Backbone as JSON Lines, residues from 0, in Angstrom:
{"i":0,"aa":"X","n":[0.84,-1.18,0.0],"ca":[0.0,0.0,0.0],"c":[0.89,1.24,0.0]}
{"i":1,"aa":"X","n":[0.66,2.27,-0.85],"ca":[1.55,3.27,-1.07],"c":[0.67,4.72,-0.31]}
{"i":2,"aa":"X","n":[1.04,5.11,0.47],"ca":[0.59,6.03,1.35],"c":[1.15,7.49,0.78]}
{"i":3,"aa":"X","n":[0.25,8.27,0.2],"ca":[0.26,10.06,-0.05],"c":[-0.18,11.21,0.74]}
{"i":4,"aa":"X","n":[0.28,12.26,0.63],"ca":[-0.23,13.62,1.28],"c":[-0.53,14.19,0.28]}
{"i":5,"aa":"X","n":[-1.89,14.89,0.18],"ca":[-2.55,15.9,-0.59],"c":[-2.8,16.41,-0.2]}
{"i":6,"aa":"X","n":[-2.83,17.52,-1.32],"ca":[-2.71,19.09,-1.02],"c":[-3.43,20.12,-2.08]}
{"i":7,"aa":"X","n":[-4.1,21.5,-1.48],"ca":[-5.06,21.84,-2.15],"c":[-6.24,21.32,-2.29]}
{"i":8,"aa":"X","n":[-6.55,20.32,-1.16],"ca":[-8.18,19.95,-1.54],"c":[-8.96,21.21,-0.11]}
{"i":9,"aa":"X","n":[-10.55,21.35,-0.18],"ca":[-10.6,22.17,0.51],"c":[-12.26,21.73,0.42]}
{"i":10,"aa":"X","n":[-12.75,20.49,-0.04],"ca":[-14.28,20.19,0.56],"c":[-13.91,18.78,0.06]}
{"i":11,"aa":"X","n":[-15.53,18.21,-0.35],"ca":[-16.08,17.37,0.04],"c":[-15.51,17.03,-1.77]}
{"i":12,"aa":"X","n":[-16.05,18.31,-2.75],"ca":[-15.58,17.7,-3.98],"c":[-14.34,17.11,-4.75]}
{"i":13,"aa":"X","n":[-13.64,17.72,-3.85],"ca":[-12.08,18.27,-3.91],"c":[-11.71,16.92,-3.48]}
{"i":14,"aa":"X","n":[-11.8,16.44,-2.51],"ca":[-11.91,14.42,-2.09],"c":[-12.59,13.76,-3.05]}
{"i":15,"aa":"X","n":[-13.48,14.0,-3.36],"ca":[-14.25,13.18,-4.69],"c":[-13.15,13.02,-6.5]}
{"i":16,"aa":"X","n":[-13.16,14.72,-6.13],"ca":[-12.15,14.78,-7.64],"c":[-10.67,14.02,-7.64]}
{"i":17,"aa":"X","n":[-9.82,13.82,-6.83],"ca":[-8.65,13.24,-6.4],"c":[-8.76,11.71,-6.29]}
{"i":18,"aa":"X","n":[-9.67,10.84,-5.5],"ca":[-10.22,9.6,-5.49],"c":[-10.64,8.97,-6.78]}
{"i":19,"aa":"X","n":[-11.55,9.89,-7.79],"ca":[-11.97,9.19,-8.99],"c":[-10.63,9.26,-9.76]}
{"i":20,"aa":"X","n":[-9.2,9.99,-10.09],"ca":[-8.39,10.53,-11.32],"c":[-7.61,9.28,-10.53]}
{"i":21,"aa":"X","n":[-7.18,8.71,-9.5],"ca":[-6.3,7.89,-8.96],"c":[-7.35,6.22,-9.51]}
{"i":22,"aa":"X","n":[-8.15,6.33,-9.34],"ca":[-9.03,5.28,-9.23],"c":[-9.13,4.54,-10.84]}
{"i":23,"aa":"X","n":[-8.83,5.51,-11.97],"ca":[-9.12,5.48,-12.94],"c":[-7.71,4.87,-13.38]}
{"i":24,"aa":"X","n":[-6.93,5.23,-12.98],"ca":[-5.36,4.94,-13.2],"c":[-5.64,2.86,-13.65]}
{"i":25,"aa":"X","n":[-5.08,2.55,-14.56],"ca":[-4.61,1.57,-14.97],"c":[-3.58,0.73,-13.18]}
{"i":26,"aa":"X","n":[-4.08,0.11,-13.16],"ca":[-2.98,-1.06,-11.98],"c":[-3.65,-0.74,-10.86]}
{"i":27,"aa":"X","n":[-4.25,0.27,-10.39],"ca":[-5.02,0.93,-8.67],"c":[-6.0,0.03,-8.76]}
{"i":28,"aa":"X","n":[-6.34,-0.67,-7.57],"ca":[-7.0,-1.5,-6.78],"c":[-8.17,-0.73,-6.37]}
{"i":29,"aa":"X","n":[-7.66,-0.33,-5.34],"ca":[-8.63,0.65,-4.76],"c":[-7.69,1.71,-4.15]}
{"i":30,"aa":"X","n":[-8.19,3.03,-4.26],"ca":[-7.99,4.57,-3.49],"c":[-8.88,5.2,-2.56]}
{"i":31,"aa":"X","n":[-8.28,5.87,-1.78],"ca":[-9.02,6.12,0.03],"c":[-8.44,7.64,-0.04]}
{"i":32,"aa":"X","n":[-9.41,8.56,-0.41],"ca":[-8.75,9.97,0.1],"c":[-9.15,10.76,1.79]}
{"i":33,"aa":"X","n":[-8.67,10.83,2.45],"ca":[-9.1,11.65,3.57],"c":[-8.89,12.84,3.21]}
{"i":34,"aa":"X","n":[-10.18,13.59,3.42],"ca":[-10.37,15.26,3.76],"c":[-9.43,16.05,4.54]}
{"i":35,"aa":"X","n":[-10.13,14.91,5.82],"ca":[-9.81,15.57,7.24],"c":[-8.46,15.74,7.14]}
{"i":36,"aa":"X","n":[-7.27,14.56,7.0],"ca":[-5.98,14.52,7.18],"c":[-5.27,14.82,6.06]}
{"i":37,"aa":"X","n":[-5.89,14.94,4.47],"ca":[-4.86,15.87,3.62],"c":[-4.4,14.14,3.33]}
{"i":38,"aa":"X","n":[-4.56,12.83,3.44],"ca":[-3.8,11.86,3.06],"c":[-4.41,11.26,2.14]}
{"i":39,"aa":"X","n":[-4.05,10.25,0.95],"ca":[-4.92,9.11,0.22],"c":[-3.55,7.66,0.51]}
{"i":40,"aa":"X","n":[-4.57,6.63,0.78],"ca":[-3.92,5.01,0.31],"c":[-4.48,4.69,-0.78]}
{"i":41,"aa":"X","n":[-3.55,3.8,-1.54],"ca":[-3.74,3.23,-3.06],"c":[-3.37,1.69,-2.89]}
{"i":42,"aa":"X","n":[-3.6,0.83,-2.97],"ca":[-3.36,-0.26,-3.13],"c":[-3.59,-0.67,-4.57]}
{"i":43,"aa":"X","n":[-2.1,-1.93,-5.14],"ca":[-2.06,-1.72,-6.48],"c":[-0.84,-1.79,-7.26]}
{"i":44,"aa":"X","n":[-0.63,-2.05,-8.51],"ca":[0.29,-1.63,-9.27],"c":[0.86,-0.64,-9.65]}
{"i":45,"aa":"X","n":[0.46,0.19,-9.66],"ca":[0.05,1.86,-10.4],"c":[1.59,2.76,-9.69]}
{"i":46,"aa":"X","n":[2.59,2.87,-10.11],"ca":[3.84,3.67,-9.52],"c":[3.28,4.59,-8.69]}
{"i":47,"aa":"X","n":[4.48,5.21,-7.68],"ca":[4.38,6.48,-7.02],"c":[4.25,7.92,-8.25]}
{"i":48,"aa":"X","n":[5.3,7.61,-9.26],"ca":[4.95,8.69,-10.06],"c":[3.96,8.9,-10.99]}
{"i":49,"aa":"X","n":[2.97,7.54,-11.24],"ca":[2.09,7.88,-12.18],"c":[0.89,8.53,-11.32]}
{"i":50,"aa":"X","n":[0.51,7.92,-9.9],"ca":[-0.65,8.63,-9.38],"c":[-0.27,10.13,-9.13]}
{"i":51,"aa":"X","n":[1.2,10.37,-8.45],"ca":[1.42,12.06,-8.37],"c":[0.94,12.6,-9.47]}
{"i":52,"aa":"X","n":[1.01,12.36,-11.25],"ca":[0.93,12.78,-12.16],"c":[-0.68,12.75,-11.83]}
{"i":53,"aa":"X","n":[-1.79,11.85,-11.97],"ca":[-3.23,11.74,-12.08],"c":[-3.5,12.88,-10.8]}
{"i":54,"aa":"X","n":[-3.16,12.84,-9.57],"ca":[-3.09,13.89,-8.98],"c":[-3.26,15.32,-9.28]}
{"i":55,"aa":"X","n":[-1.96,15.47,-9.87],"ca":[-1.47,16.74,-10.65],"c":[-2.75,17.18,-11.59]}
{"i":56,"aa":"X","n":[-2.51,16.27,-12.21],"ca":[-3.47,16.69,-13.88],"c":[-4.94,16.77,-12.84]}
{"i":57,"aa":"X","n":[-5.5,16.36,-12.25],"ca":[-6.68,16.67,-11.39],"c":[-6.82,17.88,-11.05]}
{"i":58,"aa":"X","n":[-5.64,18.58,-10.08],"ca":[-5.62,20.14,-9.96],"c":[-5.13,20.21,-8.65]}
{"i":59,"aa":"X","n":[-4.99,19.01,-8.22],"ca":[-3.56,19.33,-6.57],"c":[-2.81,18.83,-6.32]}
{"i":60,"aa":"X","n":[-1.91,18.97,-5.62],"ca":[-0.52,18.25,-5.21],"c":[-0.67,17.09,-4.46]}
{"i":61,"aa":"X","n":[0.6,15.93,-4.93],"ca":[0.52,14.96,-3.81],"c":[2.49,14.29,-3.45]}
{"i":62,"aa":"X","n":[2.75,14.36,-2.16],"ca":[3.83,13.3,-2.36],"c":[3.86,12.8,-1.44]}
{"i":63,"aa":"X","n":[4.77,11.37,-1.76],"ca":[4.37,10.32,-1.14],"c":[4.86,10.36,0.33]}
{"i":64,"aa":"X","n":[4.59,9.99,1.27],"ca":[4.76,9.62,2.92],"c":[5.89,8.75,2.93]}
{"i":65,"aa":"X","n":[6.69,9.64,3.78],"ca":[8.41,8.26,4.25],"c":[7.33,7.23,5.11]}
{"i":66,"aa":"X","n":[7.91,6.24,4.71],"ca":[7.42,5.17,5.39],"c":[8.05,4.53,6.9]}
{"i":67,"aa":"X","n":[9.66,5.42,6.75],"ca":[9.82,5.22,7.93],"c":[9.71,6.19,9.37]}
{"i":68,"aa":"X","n":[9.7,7.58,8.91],"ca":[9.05,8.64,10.0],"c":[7.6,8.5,10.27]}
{"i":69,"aa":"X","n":[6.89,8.66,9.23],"ca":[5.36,8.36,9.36],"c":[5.15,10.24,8.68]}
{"i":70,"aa":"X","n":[6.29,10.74,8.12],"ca":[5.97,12.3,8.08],"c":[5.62,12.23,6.58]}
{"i":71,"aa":"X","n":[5.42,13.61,5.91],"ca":[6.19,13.85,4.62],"c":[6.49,14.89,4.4]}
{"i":72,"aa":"X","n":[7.1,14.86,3.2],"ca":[7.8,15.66,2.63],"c":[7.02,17.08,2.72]}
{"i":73,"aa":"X","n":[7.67,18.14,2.49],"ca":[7.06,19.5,2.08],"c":[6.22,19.54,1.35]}
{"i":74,"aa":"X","n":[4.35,20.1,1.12],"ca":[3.8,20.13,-0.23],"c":[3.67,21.05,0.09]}
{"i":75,"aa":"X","n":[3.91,21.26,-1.83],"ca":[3.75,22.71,-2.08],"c":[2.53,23.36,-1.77]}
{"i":76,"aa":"X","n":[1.36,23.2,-1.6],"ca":[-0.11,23.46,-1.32],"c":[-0.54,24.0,0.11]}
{"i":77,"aa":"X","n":[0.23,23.13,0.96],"ca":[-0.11,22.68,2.33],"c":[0.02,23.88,3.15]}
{"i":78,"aa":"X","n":[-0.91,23.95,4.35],"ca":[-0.61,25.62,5.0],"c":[-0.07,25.03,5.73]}
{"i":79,"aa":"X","n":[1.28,25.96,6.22],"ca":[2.05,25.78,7.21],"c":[1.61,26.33,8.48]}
{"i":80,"aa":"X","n":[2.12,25.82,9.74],"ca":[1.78,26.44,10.42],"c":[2.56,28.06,10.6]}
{"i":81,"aa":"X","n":[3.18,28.79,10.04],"ca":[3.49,29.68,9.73],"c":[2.44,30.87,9.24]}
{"i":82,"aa":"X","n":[2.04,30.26,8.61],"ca":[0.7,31.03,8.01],"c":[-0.19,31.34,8.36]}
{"i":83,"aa":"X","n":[-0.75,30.97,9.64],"ca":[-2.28,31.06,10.45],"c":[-1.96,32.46,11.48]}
{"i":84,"aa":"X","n":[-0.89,32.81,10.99],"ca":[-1.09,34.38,11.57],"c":[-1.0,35.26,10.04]}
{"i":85,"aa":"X","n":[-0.51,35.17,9.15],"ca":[-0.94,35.75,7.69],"c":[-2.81,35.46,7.36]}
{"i":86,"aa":"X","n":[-3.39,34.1,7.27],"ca":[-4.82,34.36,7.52],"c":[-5.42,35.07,8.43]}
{"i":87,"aa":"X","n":[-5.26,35.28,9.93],"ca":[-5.73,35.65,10.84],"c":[-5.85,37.46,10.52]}
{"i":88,"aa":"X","n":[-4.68,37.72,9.91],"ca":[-4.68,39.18,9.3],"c":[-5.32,39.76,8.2]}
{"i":89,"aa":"X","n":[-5.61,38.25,7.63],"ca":[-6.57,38.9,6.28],"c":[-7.7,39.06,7.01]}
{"i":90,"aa":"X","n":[-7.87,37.95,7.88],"ca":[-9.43,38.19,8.12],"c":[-9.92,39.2,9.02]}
{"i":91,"aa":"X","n":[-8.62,40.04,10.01],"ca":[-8.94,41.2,10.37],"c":[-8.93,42.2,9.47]}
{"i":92,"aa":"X","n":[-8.14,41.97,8.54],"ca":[-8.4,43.5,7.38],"c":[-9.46,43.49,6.56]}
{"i":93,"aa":"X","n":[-10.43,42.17,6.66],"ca":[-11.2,42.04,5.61],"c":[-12.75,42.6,6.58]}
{"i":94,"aa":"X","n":[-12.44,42.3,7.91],"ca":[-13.34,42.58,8.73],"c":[-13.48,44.28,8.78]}
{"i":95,"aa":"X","n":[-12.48,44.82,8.58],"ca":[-12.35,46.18,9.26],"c":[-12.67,47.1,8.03]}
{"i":96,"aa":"X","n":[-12.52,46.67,6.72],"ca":[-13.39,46.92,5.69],"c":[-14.75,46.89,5.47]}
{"i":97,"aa":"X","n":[-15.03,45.25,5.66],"ca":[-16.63,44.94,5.74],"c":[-17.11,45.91,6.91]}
{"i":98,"aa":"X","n":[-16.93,46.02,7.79],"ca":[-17.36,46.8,8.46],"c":[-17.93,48.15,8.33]}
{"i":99,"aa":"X","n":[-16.57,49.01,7.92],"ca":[-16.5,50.37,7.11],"c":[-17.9,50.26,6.28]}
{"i":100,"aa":"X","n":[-17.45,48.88,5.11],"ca":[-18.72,49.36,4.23],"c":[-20.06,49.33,4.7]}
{"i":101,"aa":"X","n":[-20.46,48.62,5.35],"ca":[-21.78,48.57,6.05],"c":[-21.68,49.75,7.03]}
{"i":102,"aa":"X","n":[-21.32,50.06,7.75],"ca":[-21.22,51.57,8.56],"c":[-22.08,52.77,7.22]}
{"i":103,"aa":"X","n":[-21.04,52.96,5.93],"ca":[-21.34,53.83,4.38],"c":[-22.56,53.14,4.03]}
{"i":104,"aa":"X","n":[-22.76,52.36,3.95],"ca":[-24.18,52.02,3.34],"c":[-24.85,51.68,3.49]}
{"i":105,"aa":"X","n":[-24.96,51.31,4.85],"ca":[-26.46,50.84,5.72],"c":[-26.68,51.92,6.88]}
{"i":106,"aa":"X","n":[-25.7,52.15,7.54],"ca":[-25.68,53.09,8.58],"c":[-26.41,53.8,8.62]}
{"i":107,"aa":"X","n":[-26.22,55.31,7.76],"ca":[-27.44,56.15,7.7],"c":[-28.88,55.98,7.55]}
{"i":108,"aa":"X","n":[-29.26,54.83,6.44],"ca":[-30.7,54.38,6.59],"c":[-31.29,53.44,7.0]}
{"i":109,"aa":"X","n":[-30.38,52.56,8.0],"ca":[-30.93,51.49,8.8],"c":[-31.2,52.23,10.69]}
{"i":110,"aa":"X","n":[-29.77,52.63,10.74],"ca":[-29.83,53.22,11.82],"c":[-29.46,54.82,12.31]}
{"i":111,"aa":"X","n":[-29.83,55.36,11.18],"ca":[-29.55,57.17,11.33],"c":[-28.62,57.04,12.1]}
{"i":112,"aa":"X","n":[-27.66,56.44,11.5],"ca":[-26.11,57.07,12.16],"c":[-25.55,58.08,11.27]}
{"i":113,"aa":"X","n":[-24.75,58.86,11.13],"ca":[-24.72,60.04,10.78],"c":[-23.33,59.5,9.23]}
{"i":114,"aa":"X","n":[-23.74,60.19,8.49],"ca":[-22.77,59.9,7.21],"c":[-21.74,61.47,7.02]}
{"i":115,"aa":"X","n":[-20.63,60.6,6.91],"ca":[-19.71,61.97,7.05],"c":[-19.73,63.21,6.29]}
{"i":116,"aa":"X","n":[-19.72,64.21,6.7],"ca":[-19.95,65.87,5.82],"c":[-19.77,65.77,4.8]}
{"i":117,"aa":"X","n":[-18.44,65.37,4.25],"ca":[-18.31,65.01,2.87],"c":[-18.92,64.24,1.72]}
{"i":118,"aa":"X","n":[-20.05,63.52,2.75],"ca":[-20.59,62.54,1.45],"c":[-22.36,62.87,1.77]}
{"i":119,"aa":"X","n":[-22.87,63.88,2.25],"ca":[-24.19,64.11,2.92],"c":[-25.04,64.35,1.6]}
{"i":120,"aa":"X","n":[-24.46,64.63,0.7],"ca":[-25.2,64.59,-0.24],"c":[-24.51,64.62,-1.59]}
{"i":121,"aa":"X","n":[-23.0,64.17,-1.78],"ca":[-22.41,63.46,-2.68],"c":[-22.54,62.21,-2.63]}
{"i":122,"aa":"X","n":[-23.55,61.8,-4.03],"ca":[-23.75,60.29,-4.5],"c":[-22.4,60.08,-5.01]}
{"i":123,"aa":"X","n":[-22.48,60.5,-5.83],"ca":[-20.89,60.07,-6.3],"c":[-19.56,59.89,-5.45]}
{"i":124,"aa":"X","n":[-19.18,60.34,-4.02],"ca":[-18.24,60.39,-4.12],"c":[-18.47,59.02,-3.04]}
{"i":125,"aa":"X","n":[-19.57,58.81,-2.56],"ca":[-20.54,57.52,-1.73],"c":[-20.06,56.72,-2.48]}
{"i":126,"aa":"X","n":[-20.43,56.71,-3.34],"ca":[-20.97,55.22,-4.85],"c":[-19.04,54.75,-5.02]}
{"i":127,"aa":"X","n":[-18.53,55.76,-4.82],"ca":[-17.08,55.57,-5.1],"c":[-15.96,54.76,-4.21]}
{"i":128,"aa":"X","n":[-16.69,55.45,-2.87],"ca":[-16.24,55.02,-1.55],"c":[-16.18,53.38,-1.37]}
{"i":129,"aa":"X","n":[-17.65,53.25,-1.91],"ca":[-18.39,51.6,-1.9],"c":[-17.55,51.1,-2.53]}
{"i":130,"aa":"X","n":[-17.54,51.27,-3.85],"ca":[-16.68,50.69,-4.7],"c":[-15.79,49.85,-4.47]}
{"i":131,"aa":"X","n":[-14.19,51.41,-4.08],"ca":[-13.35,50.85,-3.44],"c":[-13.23,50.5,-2.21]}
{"i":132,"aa":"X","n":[-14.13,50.02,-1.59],"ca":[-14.23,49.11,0.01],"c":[-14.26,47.7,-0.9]}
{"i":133,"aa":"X","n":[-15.28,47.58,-1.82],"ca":[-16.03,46.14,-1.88],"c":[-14.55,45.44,-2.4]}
{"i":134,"aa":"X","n":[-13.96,46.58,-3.48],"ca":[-12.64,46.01,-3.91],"c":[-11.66,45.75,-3.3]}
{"i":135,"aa":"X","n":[-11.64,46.39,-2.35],"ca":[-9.79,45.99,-1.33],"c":[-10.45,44.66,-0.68]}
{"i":136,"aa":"X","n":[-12.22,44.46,-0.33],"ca":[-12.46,43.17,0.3],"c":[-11.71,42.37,-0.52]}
{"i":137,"aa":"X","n":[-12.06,42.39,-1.62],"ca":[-12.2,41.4,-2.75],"c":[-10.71,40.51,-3.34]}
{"i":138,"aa":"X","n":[-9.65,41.63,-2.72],"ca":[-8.31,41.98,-3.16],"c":[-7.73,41.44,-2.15]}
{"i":139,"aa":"X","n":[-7.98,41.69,-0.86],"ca":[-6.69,41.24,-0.14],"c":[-7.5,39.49,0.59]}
{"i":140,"aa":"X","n":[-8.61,38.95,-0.66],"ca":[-9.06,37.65,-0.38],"c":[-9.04,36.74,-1.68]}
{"i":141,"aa":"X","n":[-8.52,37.26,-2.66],"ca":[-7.82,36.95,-4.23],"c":[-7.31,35.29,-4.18]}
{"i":142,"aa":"X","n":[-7.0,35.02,-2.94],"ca":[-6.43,33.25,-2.86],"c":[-8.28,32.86,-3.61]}
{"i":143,"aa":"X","n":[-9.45,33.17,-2.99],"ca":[-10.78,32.44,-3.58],"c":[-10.46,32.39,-4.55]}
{"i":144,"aa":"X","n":[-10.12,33.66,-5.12],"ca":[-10.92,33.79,-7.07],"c":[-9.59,33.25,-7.54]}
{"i":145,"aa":"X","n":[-8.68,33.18,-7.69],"ca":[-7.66,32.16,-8.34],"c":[-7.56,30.65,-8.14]}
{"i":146,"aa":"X","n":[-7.69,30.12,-6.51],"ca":[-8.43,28.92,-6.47],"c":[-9.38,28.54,-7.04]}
{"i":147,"aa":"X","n":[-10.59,28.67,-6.83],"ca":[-11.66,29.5,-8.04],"c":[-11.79,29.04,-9.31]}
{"i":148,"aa":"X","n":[-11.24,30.04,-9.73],"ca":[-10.89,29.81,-11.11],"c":[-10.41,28.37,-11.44]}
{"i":149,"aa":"X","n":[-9.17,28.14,-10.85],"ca":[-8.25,27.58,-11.23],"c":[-9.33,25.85,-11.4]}
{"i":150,"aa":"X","n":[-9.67,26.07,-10.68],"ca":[-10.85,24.56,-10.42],"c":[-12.04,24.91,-11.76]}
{"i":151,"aa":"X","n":[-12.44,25.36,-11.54],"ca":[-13.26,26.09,-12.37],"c":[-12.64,25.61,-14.04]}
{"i":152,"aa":"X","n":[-12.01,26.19,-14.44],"ca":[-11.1,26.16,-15.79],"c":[-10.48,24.61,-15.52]}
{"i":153,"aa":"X","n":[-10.61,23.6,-14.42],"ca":[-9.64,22.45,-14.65],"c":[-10.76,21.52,-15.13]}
{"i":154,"aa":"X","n":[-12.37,21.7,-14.86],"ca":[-13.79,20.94,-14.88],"c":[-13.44,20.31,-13.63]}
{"i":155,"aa":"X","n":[-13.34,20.47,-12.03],"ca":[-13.73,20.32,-11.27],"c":[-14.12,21.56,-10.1]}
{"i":156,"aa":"X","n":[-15.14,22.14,-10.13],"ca":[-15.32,23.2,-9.48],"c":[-15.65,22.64,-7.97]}
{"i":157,"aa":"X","n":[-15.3,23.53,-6.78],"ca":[-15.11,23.48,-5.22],"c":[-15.6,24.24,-5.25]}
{"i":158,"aa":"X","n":[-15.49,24.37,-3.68],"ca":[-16.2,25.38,-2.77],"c":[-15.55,26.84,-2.7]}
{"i":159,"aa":"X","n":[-14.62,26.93,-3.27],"ca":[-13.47,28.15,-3.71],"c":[-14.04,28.52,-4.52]}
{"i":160,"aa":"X","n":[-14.89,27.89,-6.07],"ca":[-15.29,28.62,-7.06],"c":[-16.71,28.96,-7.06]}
{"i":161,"aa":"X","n":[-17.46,28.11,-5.85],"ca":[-18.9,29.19,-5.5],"c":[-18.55,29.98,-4.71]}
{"i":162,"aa":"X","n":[-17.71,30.45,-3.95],"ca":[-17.47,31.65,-3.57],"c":[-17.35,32.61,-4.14]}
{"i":163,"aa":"X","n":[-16.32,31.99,-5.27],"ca":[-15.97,33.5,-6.11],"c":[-16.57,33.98,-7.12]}
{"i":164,"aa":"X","n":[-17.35,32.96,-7.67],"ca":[-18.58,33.16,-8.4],"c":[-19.55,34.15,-7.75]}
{"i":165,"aa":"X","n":[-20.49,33.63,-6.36],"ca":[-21.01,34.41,-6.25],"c":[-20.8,36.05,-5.68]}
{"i":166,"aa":"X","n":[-19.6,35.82,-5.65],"ca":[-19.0,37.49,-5.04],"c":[-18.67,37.89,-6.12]}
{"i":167,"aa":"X","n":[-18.19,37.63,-7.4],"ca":[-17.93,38.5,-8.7],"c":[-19.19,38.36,-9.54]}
{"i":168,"aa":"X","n":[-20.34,37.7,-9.47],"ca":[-21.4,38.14,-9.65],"c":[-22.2,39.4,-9.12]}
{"i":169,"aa":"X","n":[-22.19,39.29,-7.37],"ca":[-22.52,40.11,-6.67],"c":[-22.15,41.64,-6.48]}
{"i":170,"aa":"X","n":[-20.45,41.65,-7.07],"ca":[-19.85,42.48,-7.35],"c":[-20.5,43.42,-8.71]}
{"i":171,"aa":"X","n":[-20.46,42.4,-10.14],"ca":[-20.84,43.44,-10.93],"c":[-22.03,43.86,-11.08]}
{"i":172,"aa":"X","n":[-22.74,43.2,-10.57],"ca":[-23.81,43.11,-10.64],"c":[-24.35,44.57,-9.53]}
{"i":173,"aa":"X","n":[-23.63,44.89,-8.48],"ca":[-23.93,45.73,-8.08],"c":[-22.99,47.26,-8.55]}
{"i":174,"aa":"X","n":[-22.09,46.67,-9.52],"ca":[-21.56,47.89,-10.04],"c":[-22.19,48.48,-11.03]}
{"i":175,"aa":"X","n":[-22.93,47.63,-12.25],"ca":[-23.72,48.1,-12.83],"c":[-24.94,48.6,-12.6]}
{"i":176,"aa":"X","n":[-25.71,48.04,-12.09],"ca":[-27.22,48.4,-11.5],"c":[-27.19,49.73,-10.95]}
């Protein structure tokens, strides 16, 4: 049994899409992807390098587990624990935006809170304000819409590309209107 770490999956489809491209492989027995742990077993003929490749061509990373640490190797995909203070910051800057914008555009007519001198009766410079709020959200959370995409454009769409779908819908949709 040849034991992997994967990387870049991020739901339920993302396990589905990785399990069927290994499964399909010529010599694989059977394939086991875990969600939870980022791992798949293969039992089988099928090399270490041909499933990394079915992997790959699927749309995420995989390499194989030392068999004698029980660790693996570096993937390229994988969040380090390094990083959960870089998320933790998006999601305060993304908060402190969202915020802002709902303060500009609900504030005054949900709860007569007062809209600043400058915009009391400039639509335009309001409509502008919005704008660029909805955009720096949109911007400093750019990992969705390239994940996103990237699934999206491979024919397996995740939970990354209804996100970004419906926020760049929501987006132009409220830029035009």
């Amino acid at each position: 049994m040849k034991r992997f770490t994967v990387t870049g999956m991020s739901c339920a489809a993302c396990q589905a899409r990785v399990e069927k491209a290994v499964s399909n492989l010529p010599g694989v027995e059977s394939c086991a992807v875990s969600l939870l742990t980022n791992s798949m077993s293969v039992e089988g003929s099928a090399t270490s390098e041909q499933i990394i490749k079915a992997v790959e061509k699927a749309g995420y990373g995989a390499v194989p587990k030392d068999p004698g640490s029980g660790s693996s190797g570096a993937p390229k995909n994988e969040i380090p624990v390094s990083d959960t203070p870089v998320l933790r910051k998006r999601l305060i800057v993304s908060a402190v935006f969202l915020l802002l914008l709902m303060y500009i555009t609900m504030g005054h007519n949900m709860l007569s809170w007062p809209v600043p001198p400058f915009f009391e009766h400039n639509h335009l410079g309001l409509a502008l304000l919005q704008l660029i709020l909805a955009a720096a959200v949109m911007i400093v959370n750019r990992d969705f819409f390239t994940s996103g995409a990237k699934a999206l454009f491979s024919g397996s769409p995740n939970m990354d590309t209804l996100v970004s779908l419906g926020s760049t819908v929501s987006f132009i949709w409220s830029t035009c209107m």
